[in-house]
Amino acid sequence: MADERYAFVVVSNRLPVDRVVADDGSASWTQSPGGLVTALEPVMRQIEGAWVGWIGQPGDDLKPFTHNGLRIVPVALSEGEIESYYEGFSNDTIWPLYHDVIVPATYHRDWWDAYVEVNQRFADNAASVADTGATVWVQDYQLQLVPRMLRLARPDLVIGFFNHIPFPAYGLYSQLPWRTQIIEGLLGADVLGFQRVSDAGNFSRAARRLLGYTTRSPYVDVPATEGLPARRVVARAFPISIDVTAFEELAHSPAVQARAKEIREELGNPKTVMLGVDRLDYTKGIGHRLKAFSELLAEGRLNVVDVTLVQVASPSRERVETYKHLRDEIELTVGRINGDFGTIGHQAVNYLHHGFPREEMAALYLASDVMLVTALRDGMNLVAKEYVAARHDEDGVLVLSEFAGAADELKTSLRINPHDIDGLKDAIMQAVDMQRAERRKRMRSLRKRVRENDVGHWSRSFLRALSDANGGIDRYGFDPDPLGDLEWTVERPPSTSP
Ligand code: GDG
């Protein structure tokens, strides 16, 4: 039990810090990347917050500590729990199911047991550091049972939950053997946030179908149960975004601009540089993108002297079997395309299976004429928003899958259905051939949209909804409004995969 109590607690599977163990065995902490830290850091500092999460490695209990002004409450996971709760139930059951079963979801009863047990541990840790009437914001699909567990233990808390990935249609969701428990788990929250309006709708339908609860968007009425009074839960969309100002600043820096030029030179100054940036995940549609590109090369509509595709595929979940297969498949395809179409001086696909510092990412965005986001299903896709934020020159064309949450907002992108390879090929050609005036017009309107809804706007609106759902600010002693005056920019080190 920790001694300190906090008015605001964030709970996420991973902490915003990574433990680095040196050769001599000494351990230190570095802040890990991500929009979530950026979005929540000002709130944490203003309302004296604590962050509850896993350190990313197996190990014993660590005492709470402060890093860079953030109060950190580590949750320990054993090697077995990492396999069953994290790699198993989170990444091999929920992840594929919630991404429309692009690969089959695996159902194991012992994975579920571990998921319940570990969720309870996160809830216990959060309850032990939350002050009376505190606000607790739970993040993402690994922790869907935590809201209910917290509510039962601490009915005084204000509880929010945000789902970073899609919520599937009932026809798919209903496969899940523990479908009712998950809905009940989530409904422990006061406010449930989703990326898209359709995700919130899918959730509400599941609550209606499985529990018979009355729903009228954005509300789900939960009757009195287990000694708790009847409650009205808000379930609606809060599309997440990026730290636009920080990204713009990065893209404006002379070093990044010089690097962007250098990248084009290193690629042999082709007329068109196309770019893909994804975690190496089957949801991202990397194979569909490569297929469209290779057919365009085979048909002579594109050639390797004029066009190069740079594909950054950052390593992800490498211990999960499906991801090992995916890597083999993608690397075989890249090898084939380069073998079939490459010349001594010109590679068709420049494939990079490693992470880069943010500066290099910004330089890549600036150096690329066409950004390809071809996800088969994606909660939001922040890469699309980063590309737009980086393009202060109002140039560049975004090709964007309609199956990514970002498509709801970025309407002047070239929106595509990645399953329709002919349509994707035509969109790529349209992007390659687009005139400067049209590129500028489209990019201007994309930039306006991304600026209007940055990550600060996202966290403020979620916290405001949470506060409103609980009768306003006075009762809970926190006012999200002054957050607008805070500085959102923070330093972030290079990314690692989640
Ligand atoms: C989940 C949901 C939702 C990637 N490679 C490198 C690197 N990255 C950064 C990107 C971007 C982030 O990682 C990836 O974010 P995405 O949104 O594209 O995708 P997921 O990782 O699947 O995220 C997604 C998101 O949560 C937020 O709610 O949008 O739908 O699946 O920021 O730039 N960053 C650096 N080097 C890399 O090599 N520095």
Coordinates of C-alpha atoms and ligand atoms in Angstrom, one line a residue:
M1 CA 0.0 0.0 0.0
A2 CA 1.4 3.4 -0.9
D3 CA 1.3 6.2 1.7
E4 CA 0.6 9.1 -0.7
R5 CA -2.8 9.8 -2.2
Y6 CA -3.4 11.6 -5.4
A7 CA -6.3 13.6 -6.8
F8 CA -5.7 12.4 -10.4
V9 CA -4.5 8.9 -11.4
V10 CA -3.7 7.6 -14.8
V11 CA -3.7 3.8 -15.3
S12 CA -2.2 2.3 -18.4
N13 CA -0.6 -1.1 -19.3
R14 CA 2.8 0.5 -19.9
L15 CA 4.3 3.3 -17.8
P16 CA 5.6 6.4 -19.5
V17 CA 9.1 5.4 -18.3
D18 CA 11.4 2.5 -19.4
R19 CA 13.8 0.8 -17.0
V20 CA 17.3 0.6 -18.5
V21 CA 19.7 -1.8 -16.9
A22 CA 23.4 -1.0 -17.5
D23 CA 26.1 -3.7 -18.0
D24 CA 27.2 -3.2 -14.4
G25 CA 23.7 -4.1 -13.2
S26 CA 22.7 -0.5 -12.2
A27 CA 19.2 0.6 -13.3
S28 CA 17.9 3.9 -14.4
W29 CA 14.7 5.3 -16.0
T30 CA 14.1 7.0 -19.3
Q31 CA 10.8 8.6 -20.3
S32 CA 9.2 6.5 -23.0
P33 CA 7.6 8.2 -26.0
G34 CA 4.0 8.6 -26.9
G35 CA 1.2 11.1 -27.3
L36 CA -0.4 10.0 -24.1
V37 CA 2.4 11.2 -21.9
T38 CA 2.5 14.5 -23.9
A39 CA -1.3 14.9 -23.5
L40 CA -1.4 14.1 -19.8
E41 CA 1.8 15.6 -18.5
P42 CA 0.3 19.1 -18.0
V43 CA -2.7 17.6 -16.2
M44 CA -0.5 15.5 -14.0
R45 CA 1.6 18.5 -13.1
Q46 CA -1.4 20.7 -12.4
I47 CA -3.5 18.3 -10.4
E48 CA -0.7 16.4 -8.6
G49 CA -1.2 13.1 -10.5
A50 CA 0.2 9.6 -10.3
W51 CA 0.7 7.1 -13.1
V52 CA 0.1 3.4 -12.4
G53 CA 1.5 0.9 -14.9
W54 CA 3.8 -1.9 -15.8
I55 CA 7.5 -1.2 -16.4
G56 CA 7.8 -3.3 -19.5
Q57 CA 9.9 -6.2 -18.0
P58 CA 9.2 -9.1 -15.8
G59 CA 10.0 -8.5 -12.2
D60 CA 9.2 -8.0 -8.6
D61 CA 7.4 -5.2 -6.9
L62 CA 9.1 -1.9 -7.1
K63 CA 8.3 1.0 -4.8
P64 CA 6.6 4.1 -6.2
F65 CA 9.1 6.7 -7.2
T66 CA 9.3 10.1 -8.9
H67 CA 10.8 10.6 -12.4
N68 CA 11.1 13.9 -14.0
G69 CA 8.4 15.3 -11.7
L70 CA 6.0 12.4 -12.5
R71 CA 4.8 10.2 -9.7
I72 CA 5.2 6.6 -10.9
V73 CA 3.5 3.6 -9.3
P74 CA 4.9 0.4 -10.9
V75 CA 2.8 -2.8 -11.3
A76 CA 4.8 -6.0 -11.3
L77 CA 4.1 -8.8 -13.9
S78 CA 5.7 -12.2 -13.9
E79 CA 7.1 -13.9 -17.0
G80 CA 4.0 -16.1 -17.1
E81 CA 1.6 -13.2 -16.8
I82 CA 3.4 -11.4 -19.6
E83 CA 2.7 -14.4 -21.8
S84 CA -0.9 -15.0 -20.7
Y85 CA -2.3 -11.5 -19.9
Y86 CA -0.2 -9.4 -22.3
E87 CA 1.0 -11.4 -25.3
G88 CA -2.0 -13.8 -24.9
F89 CA -5.3 -12.2 -24.0
S90 CA -4.4 -8.6 -24.8
N91 CA -2.5 -9.1 -28.1
D92 CA -3.7 -12.4 -29.4
T93 CA -7.4 -12.3 -28.3
I94 CA -8.6 -8.7 -27.9
W95 CA -6.3 -7.1 -30.5
P96 CA -7.3 -9.3 -33.5
L97 CA -11.0 -9.4 -32.4
Y98 CA -11.2 -5.7 -32.1
H99 CA -9.5 -5.2 -35.4
D100 CA -12.2 -7.2 -37.3
V101 CA -10.5 -10.6 -37.1
I102 CA -7.9 -9.7 -39.8
V103 CA -6.2 -12.7 -38.3
P104 CA -8.2 -15.2 -36.2
A105 CA -8.5 -14.4 -32.5
T106 CA -7.3 -17.0 -30.1
Y107 CA -9.5 -17.9 -27.0
H108 CA -7.8 -19.6 -24.1
R109 CA -9.5 -19.8 -20.7
D110 CA -6.2 -19.6 -18.8
W111 CA -5.4 -16.3 -20.6
W112 CA -8.7 -14.9 -19.5
D113 CA -8.0 -16.0 -15.9
A114 CA -4.7 -14.1 -16.0
Y115 CA -6.4 -11.1 -17.6
V116 CA -8.9 -10.9 -14.7
E117 CA -6.1 -11.4 -12.1
V118 CA -3.8 -8.8 -13.6
N119 CA -6.7 -6.3 -14.1
Q120 CA -7.5 -6.7 -10.4
R121 CA -3.8 -5.9 -9.5
F122 CA -3.9 -2.7 -11.6
A123 CA -7.2 -1.7 -10.0
D124 CA -5.9 -2.4 -6.5
N125 CA -2.8 -0.3 -7.1
A126 CA -4.9 2.5 -8.5
A127 CA -7.3 2.4 -5.5
S128 CA -4.4 2.5 -3.1
V129 CA -3.0 5.8 -4.4
A130 CA -6.3 7.5 -5.3
D131 CA -7.4 10.2 -2.8
T132 CA -11.1 10.4 -1.7
G133 CA -13.2 11.6 -4.7
A134 CA -10.1 11.4 -7.0
T135 CA -10.4 11.1 -10.8
V136 CA -8.9 7.9 -12.3
W137 CA -8.4 7.7 -16.0
V138 CA -7.9 4.1 -17.3
Q139 CA -6.3 3.6 -20.7
D140 CA -6.9 1.0 -23.4
Y141 CA -7.9 -2.6 -24.1
Q142 CA -5.5 -4.3 -21.8
L143 CA -7.4 -2.9 -18.8
Q144 CA -11.1 -3.2 -19.7
L145 CA -12.1 -4.8 -16.3
V146 CA -10.4 -2.1 -14.2
P147 CA -13.3 0.5 -14.3
R148 CA -15.8 -1.9 -12.6
M149 CA -13.2 -3.3 -10.2
L150 CA -12.4 0.2 -9.1
R151 CA -16.0 1.2 -8.8
L152 CA -16.8 -1.7 -6.5
A153 CA -13.8 -1.0 -4.3
R154 CA -14.1 2.8 -4.4
P155 CA -17.5 4.1 -5.2
D156 CA -16.3 7.6 -4.4
L157 CA -14.0 7.8 -7.4
V158 CA -14.6 9.5 -10.8
I159 CA -13.6 6.9 -13.4
G160 CA -12.9 7.5 -17.1
F161 CA -11.8 4.9 -19.7
F162 CA -10.4 5.5 -23.2
N163 CA -10.2 2.8 -25.8
H164 CA -7.3 3.5 -28.2
I165 CA -8.3 0.8 -30.7
P166 CA -11.6 0.2 -32.5
F167 CA -14.6 -1.4 -30.8
P168 CA -16.0 -4.1 -33.2
A169 CA -19.5 -4.6 -34.5
Y170 CA -21.6 -6.9 -32.4
G171 CA -21.5 -9.7 -35.0
L172 CA -17.8 -10.0 -34.4
Y173 CA -17.7 -9.0 -30.7
S174 CA -20.2 -11.7 -29.8
Q175 CA -17.6 -14.3 -30.6
L176 CA -15.8 -13.5 -27.3
P177 CA -16.6 -16.1 -24.6
W178 CA -16.3 -13.3 -22.0
R179 CA -18.2 -10.7 -23.9
T180 CA -20.6 -9.9 -21.0
Q181 CA -17.9 -9.5 -18.4
I182 CA -16.0 -7.1 -20.6
I183 CA -19.0 -4.9 -21.1
E184 CA -19.8 -4.9 -17.4
G185 CA -16.1 -4.1 -16.7
L186 CA -16.2 -1.1 -19.0
L187 CA -19.5 0.2 -17.6
G188 CA -17.9 0.7 -14.3
A189 CA -16.6 4.0 -15.8
D190 CA -18.5 7.3 -15.7
V191 CA -17.3 8.2 -19.2
L192 CA -16.1 5.8 -21.9
G193 CA -14.1 7.4 -24.7
F194 CA -13.8 5.9 -28.2
Q195 CA -11.9 7.0 -31.3
R196 CA -14.8 7.1 -33.7
V197 CA -18.6 7.6 -33.4
S198 CA -19.0 4.1 -34.9
D199 CA -16.9 2.6 -32.1
A200 CA -19.1 4.2 -29.4
G201 CA -22.2 3.0 -31.3
N202 CA -20.8 -0.6 -31.5
F203 CA -20.2 -0.5 -27.7
S204 CA -23.7 0.8 -26.9
R205 CA -25.3 -1.9 -29.1
A206 CA -23.3 -4.6 -27.3
A207 CA -24.5 -3.2 -23.9
R208 CA -28.1 -3.3 -25.1
R209 CA -27.9 -6.7 -26.7
L210 CA -26.0 -8.5 -23.9
L211 CA -27.3 -6.8 -20.8
G212 CA -30.6 -5.3 -22.0
Y213 CA -29.6 -1.9 -20.8
T214 CA -31.4 1.2 -22.2
T215 CA -29.1 3.3 -24.5
R216 CA -29.8 6.6 -26.0
S217 CA -26.6 8.1 -27.5
P218 CA -24.4 9.0 -25.8
Y219 CA -25.9 7.5 -22.7
V220 CA -26.1 3.9 -21.4
D221 CA -28.3 3.5 -18.3
V222 CA -26.9 1.1 -15.8
P223 CA -29.5 -0.1 -13.2
A224 CA -28.6 -0.6 -9.6
T225 CA -26.4 -3.7 -9.0
E226 CA -24.2 -5.1 -6.4
G227 CA -25.0 -2.4 -3.8
L228 CA -24.2 0.4 -6.3
P229 CA -26.9 2.9 -7.3
A230 CA -28.3 3.2 -10.8
R231 CA -26.0 5.3 -13.0
R232 CA -25.9 7.0 -16.4
V233 CA -22.7 6.2 -18.3
V234 CA -21.5 8.4 -21.2
A235 CA -20.1 6.5 -24.2
R236 CA -18.9 8.7 -27.0
A237 CA -16.1 9.6 -29.4
F238 CA -13.1 11.6 -28.5
P239 CA -10.8 11.3 -31.5
I240 CA -7.2 11.4 -30.2
S241 CA -4.5 13.5 -31.8
I242 CA -0.9 14.6 -31.6
D243 CA 1.2 17.4 -30.1
V244 CA 0.9 19.5 -33.2
T245 CA 3.0 22.5 -32.1
A246 CA 5.9 20.2 -31.0
F247 CA 5.7 18.4 -34.4
E248 CA 5.6 21.7 -36.3
E249 CA 8.6 23.0 -34.4
L250 CA 10.5 19.9 -35.1
A251 CA 9.8 20.0 -38.8
H252 CA 10.8 23.7 -38.9
S253 CA 14.2 23.1 -37.4
P254 CA 17.1 23.7 -39.8
A255 CA 18.7 20.3 -38.9
V256 CA 15.5 18.4 -39.8
Q257 CA 15.0 20.4 -43.0
A258 CA 18.7 19.7 -44.0
R259 CA 18.2 16.1 -43.2
A260 CA 15.1 15.9 -45.4
K261 CA 17.1 17.2 -48.4
E262 CA 19.9 14.7 -47.6
I263 CA 17.4 11.8 -47.5
R264 CA 16.2 12.6 -51.0
E265 CA 19.8 12.8 -52.2
E266 CA 20.6 9.5 -50.6
L267 CA 17.6 8.0 -52.4
G268 CA 19.1 9.2 -55.7
N269 CA 16.8 12.2 -56.1
P270 CA 13.8 10.4 -57.5
K271 CA 10.9 12.5 -58.8
T272 CA 8.6 11.0 -56.2
V273 CA 9.3 9.6 -52.8
M274 CA 6.5 7.6 -51.2
L275 CA 6.5 6.7 -47.5
G276 CA 4.9 4.2 -45.2
V277 CA 5.5 4.3 -41.4
D278 CA 4.0 1.6 -39.3
R279 CA 4.6 -0.7 -36.4
L280 CA 5.0 -4.1 -38.2
D281 CA 1.4 -5.1 -37.5
Y282 CA -1.1 -7.0 -39.7
T283 CA -3.7 -4.2 -39.1
K284 CA -1.6 -1.7 -41.0
G285 CA -2.1 -3.2 -44.5
I286 CA 1.6 -3.1 -45.4
G287 CA 1.1 -6.1 -47.7
H288 CA -1.8 -4.5 -49.6
R289 CA 0.4 -1.4 -50.1
L290 CA 3.3 -3.5 -51.5
K291 CA 1.0 -5.3 -53.8
A292 CA -0.4 -2.1 -55.3
F293 CA 3.1 -0.7 -55.7
S294 CA 4.5 -3.8 -57.3
E295 CA 1.6 -4.1 -59.8
L296 CA 2.1 -0.4 -60.8
L297 CA 5.8 -1.2 -61.4
A298 CA 4.9 -4.4 -63.3
E299 CA 2.5 -2.5 -65.5
G300 CA 5.0 0.3 -66.2
R301 CA 2.7 2.9 -64.7
L302 CA 5.6 3.6 -62.3
N303 CA 9.3 2.9 -62.6
V304 CA 12.1 2.7 -60.1
V305 CA 14.1 5.6 -61.5
D306 CA 11.3 8.0 -60.9
V307 CA 9.6 6.5 -57.8
T308 CA 10.9 5.0 -54.5
L309 CA 8.9 3.7 -51.6
V310 CA 10.5 4.0 -48.2
Q311 CA 8.8 1.6 -45.7
V312 CA 9.6 2.1 -42.0
A313 CA 8.3 -1.0 -40.2
S314 CA 9.2 -0.6 -36.5
P315 CA 9.6 -3.9 -34.7
S316 CA 6.6 -4.9 -32.6
R317 CA 5.4 -7.8 -30.5
E318 CA 8.2 -10.0 -31.8
R319 CA 7.4 -12.9 -29.4
V320 CA 3.9 -13.4 -30.7
E321 CA 3.7 -16.1 -33.5
T322 CA 1.4 -14.2 -35.9
Y323 CA 3.9 -11.2 -35.9
K324 CA 6.8 -13.5 -36.7
H325 CA 4.9 -14.9 -39.7
L326 CA 4.0 -11.3 -40.8
R327 CA 7.6 -10.2 -40.7
D328 CA 8.6 -13.2 -42.9
E329 CA 5.8 -12.5 -45.3
I330 CA 6.6 -8.8 -45.7
E331 CA 10.3 -9.3 -46.0
L332 CA 9.8 -12.0 -48.6
T333 CA 7.6 -9.6 -50.6
V334 CA 10.0 -6.7 -50.3
G335 CA 12.8 -9.0 -51.4
R336 CA 10.8 -10.1 -54.4
I337 CA 9.8 -6.6 -55.5
N338 CA 13.4 -5.4 -55.2
G339 CA 14.7 -8.5 -57.1
D340 CA 12.1 -8.1 -59.9
F341 CA 12.3 -4.3 -60.4
G342 CA 15.4 -2.9 -58.8
T343 CA 18.5 -1.8 -60.7
I344 CA 22.1 -1.3 -59.4
G345 CA 21.4 2.4 -58.7
H346 CA 17.7 2.3 -57.8
Q347 CA 15.9 0.2 -55.2
A348 CA 12.1 -0.1 -55.5
V349 CA 11.5 -0.4 -51.8
N350 CA 13.7 1.0 -49.1
Y351 CA 12.7 -1.2 -46.2
L352 CA 13.8 -0.3 -42.6
H353 CA 13.0 -2.7 -39.8
H354 CA 14.0 -0.5 -36.9
G355 CA 12.9 2.5 -34.9
F356 CA 14.2 6.0 -35.5
P357 CA 14.5 9.2 -33.5
R358 CA 11.6 11.6 -33.9
E359 CA 13.9 14.1 -35.8
E360 CA 14.5 11.4 -38.4
M361 CA 10.7 10.7 -38.6
A362 CA 10.0 14.4 -39.2
A363 CA 12.7 14.5 -41.9
L364 CA 11.2 11.5 -43.6
Y365 CA 7.7 13.1 -43.6
L366 CA 9.2 16.3 -45.1
A367 CA 11.2 14.4 -47.7
S368 CA 8.1 12.4 -48.9
D369 CA 5.8 13.5 -51.7
V370 CA 3.2 10.8 -50.9
M371 CA 2.3 9.3 -47.5
L372 CA 0.6 5.9 -47.7
V373 CA -1.6 4.9 -44.8
T374 CA -3.4 1.7 -45.9
A375 CA -4.6 0.3 -42.6
L376 CA -7.1 -2.5 -42.8
R377 CA -8.4 -1.3 -39.4
D378 CA -6.9 1.3 -37.1
G379 CA -8.3 3.1 -34.0
M380 CA -6.9 6.5 -35.2
N381 CA -3.5 6.3 -36.9
L382 CA -1.3 9.1 -35.6
V383 CA 1.2 8.8 -38.4
A384 CA -1.4 10.4 -40.8
K385 CA -1.7 13.4 -38.4
E386 CA 2.0 13.6 -37.9
Y387 CA 2.6 13.8 -41.7
V388 CA 0.1 16.6 -42.0
A389 CA 1.6 18.5 -39.0
A390 CA 5.1 18.2 -40.4
R391 CA 4.1 19.7 -43.8
H392 CA 4.3 23.4 -43.0
D393 CA 5.3 23.8 -46.7
E394 CA 1.7 22.9 -47.5
D395 CA 2.9 20.2 -49.9
G396 CA 2.7 16.4 -49.9
V397 CA -0.3 14.1 -50.6
L398 CA -1.9 11.8 -47.9
V399 CA -3.4 8.6 -49.1
L400 CA -5.5 7.4 -46.2
S401 CA -7.5 4.3 -45.6
E402 CA -11.2 4.8 -44.7
F403 CA -10.7 2.1 -42.1
A404 CA -8.4 4.3 -40.0
G405 CA -10.2 6.6 -37.5
A406 CA -8.2 9.5 -38.9
A407 CA -10.4 9.3 -42.1
D408 CA -13.4 10.7 -40.2
E409 CA -11.5 14.0 -39.8
L410 CA -8.9 14.1 -42.7
K411 CA -11.5 14.4 -45.4
T412 CA -9.3 16.1 -48.1
S413 CA -6.9 13.2 -48.1
L414 CA -7.2 10.7 -50.9
R415 CA -9.3 8.2 -49.1
I416 CA -9.0 4.6 -50.1
N417 CA -10.3 1.1 -49.4
P418 CA -7.1 -0.9 -49.1
H419 CA -8.9 -4.1 -50.1
D420 CA -9.6 -2.6 -53.4
I421 CA -6.2 -2.9 -55.0
D422 CA -7.2 -1.3 -58.3
G423 CA -8.7 1.6 -56.4
L424 CA -5.5 1.9 -54.3
K425 CA -3.4 1.9 -57.4
D426 CA -5.4 4.6 -59.0
A427 CA -5.2 6.7 -55.8
I428 CA -1.4 6.3 -55.8
M429 CA -1.2 7.5 -59.4
Q430 CA -3.5 10.4 -58.6
A431 CA -1.2 11.4 -55.8
V432 CA 2.0 11.0 -57.9
D433 CA 0.5 13.1 -60.7
M434 CA -1.3 15.7 -58.6
Q435 CA -0.6 19.4 -59.4
R436 CA 1.0 21.7 -56.9
A437 CA -2.1 23.9 -56.5
E438 CA -4.3 20.9 -55.6
R439 CA -1.8 19.5 -53.3
R440 CA -1.6 22.9 -51.5
K441 CA -5.4 23.2 -51.3
R442 CA -5.8 19.7 -49.8
M443 CA -2.9 20.0 -47.4
R444 CA -4.1 23.4 -46.1
S445 CA -7.4 22.0 -45.2
L446 CA -5.9 18.9 -43.6
R447 CA -3.6 21.2 -41.5
K448 CA -6.5 23.3 -40.4
R449 CA -8.3 20.3 -39.1
V450 CA -5.2 18.8 -37.3
R451 CA -4.5 22.1 -35.6
E452 CA -8.0 22.5 -34.4
N453 CA -8.0 19.1 -32.7
D454 CA -4.6 18.5 -31.1
V455 CA -3.8 16.2 -28.3
G456 CA -4.4 19.0 -25.7
H457 CA -7.9 19.5 -27.1
W458 CA -8.5 15.7 -26.8
S459 CA -7.5 15.4 -23.1
R460 CA -9.3 18.6 -22.1
S461 CA -12.5 17.5 -23.7
F462 CA -12.4 14.0 -22.2
L463 CA -11.6 15.4 -18.7
R464 CA -14.4 18.0 -19.1
A465 CA -16.9 15.3 -20.0
L466 CA -15.7 13.4 -17.0
S467 CA -16.2 16.4 -14.7
D468 CA -19.6 17.2 -16.2
A469 CA -20.8 13.6 -15.8
N470 CA -20.1 14.0 -12.1
G471 CA -22.0 17.2 -11.4
G472 CA -19.2 19.6 -12.3
I473 CA -15.9 20.7 -10.9
D474 CA -16.7 21.6 -7.4
R475 CA -17.5 18.2 -6.0
Y476 CA -14.3 16.8 -7.4
G477 CA -12.1 19.8 -6.8
F478 CA -10.5 19.9 -10.3
D479 CA -11.1 22.3 -13.1
P480 CA -9.9 21.2 -16.5
D481 CA -10.3 24.7 -18.0
P482 CA -7.0 26.3 -16.9
L483 CA -5.3 23.5 -18.8
G484 CA -5.8 25.5 -22.0
D485 CA -3.1 28.0 -20.7
L486 CA -0.5 25.3 -20.2
E487 CA 2.5 24.6 -22.3
W488 CA 2.0 21.2 -24.1
T489 CA 5.5 20.7 -25.5
V490 CA 7.7 18.1 -23.8
E491 CA 10.9 16.4 -24.8
R492 CA 10.4 12.9 -26.1
P493 CA 13.1 10.3 -26.7
P494 CA 13.0 7.9 -29.7
S495 CA 10.1 5.6 -29.9
T496 CA 10.0 1.9 -29.0
S497 CA 7.1 -0.3 -30.0
P498 CA 4.2 -0.8 -27.5
Ligands
GDG1 C1 -2.5 2.7 -31.2 C2 -3.7 2.5 -32.1 C3 -4.1 4.9 -32.3 C4 6.4 4.5 -35.3 N1 7.6 4.1 -35.7 C5 8.5 5.0 -35.1 C6 7.8 6.0 -34.4 N2 6.5 5.6 -34.5 C7 5.4 6.4 -33.8 C8 4.6 7.2 -34.8 C9 3.3 7.4 -34.1 C10 3.2 6.1 -33.3 O1 4.5 5.5 -33.2 C11 2.3 5.1 -33.9 O2 1.0 5.5 -33.7 P1 -0.2 5.0 -34.6 O3 -1.5 5.8 -34.2 O4 0.1 5.2 -36.0 O5 -0.4 3.4 -34.3 P2 -0.3 2.4 -33.0 O6 1.0 2.3 -32.5 O7 -1.0 1.2 -33.5 O8 -1.3 3.1 -31.8 C12 -3.9 3.6 -33.1 C13 -3.0 5.1 -31.2 O9 -2.8 3.9 -30.4 C14 -3.3 6.3 -30.3 O10 -4.5 6.2 -29.7 O11 -4.0 6.0 -33.2 O12 -5.0 3.4 -33.9 O13 -3.5 1.3 -32.8 O14 3.4 8.5 -33.2 O15 5.3 8.3 -35.2 N3 8.3 7.0 -33.7 C15 9.7 7.1 -33.7 N4 10.5 6.2 -34.4 C16 9.9 5.1 -35.1 O16 10.6 4.4 -35.7 N5 10.3 8.1 -33.1

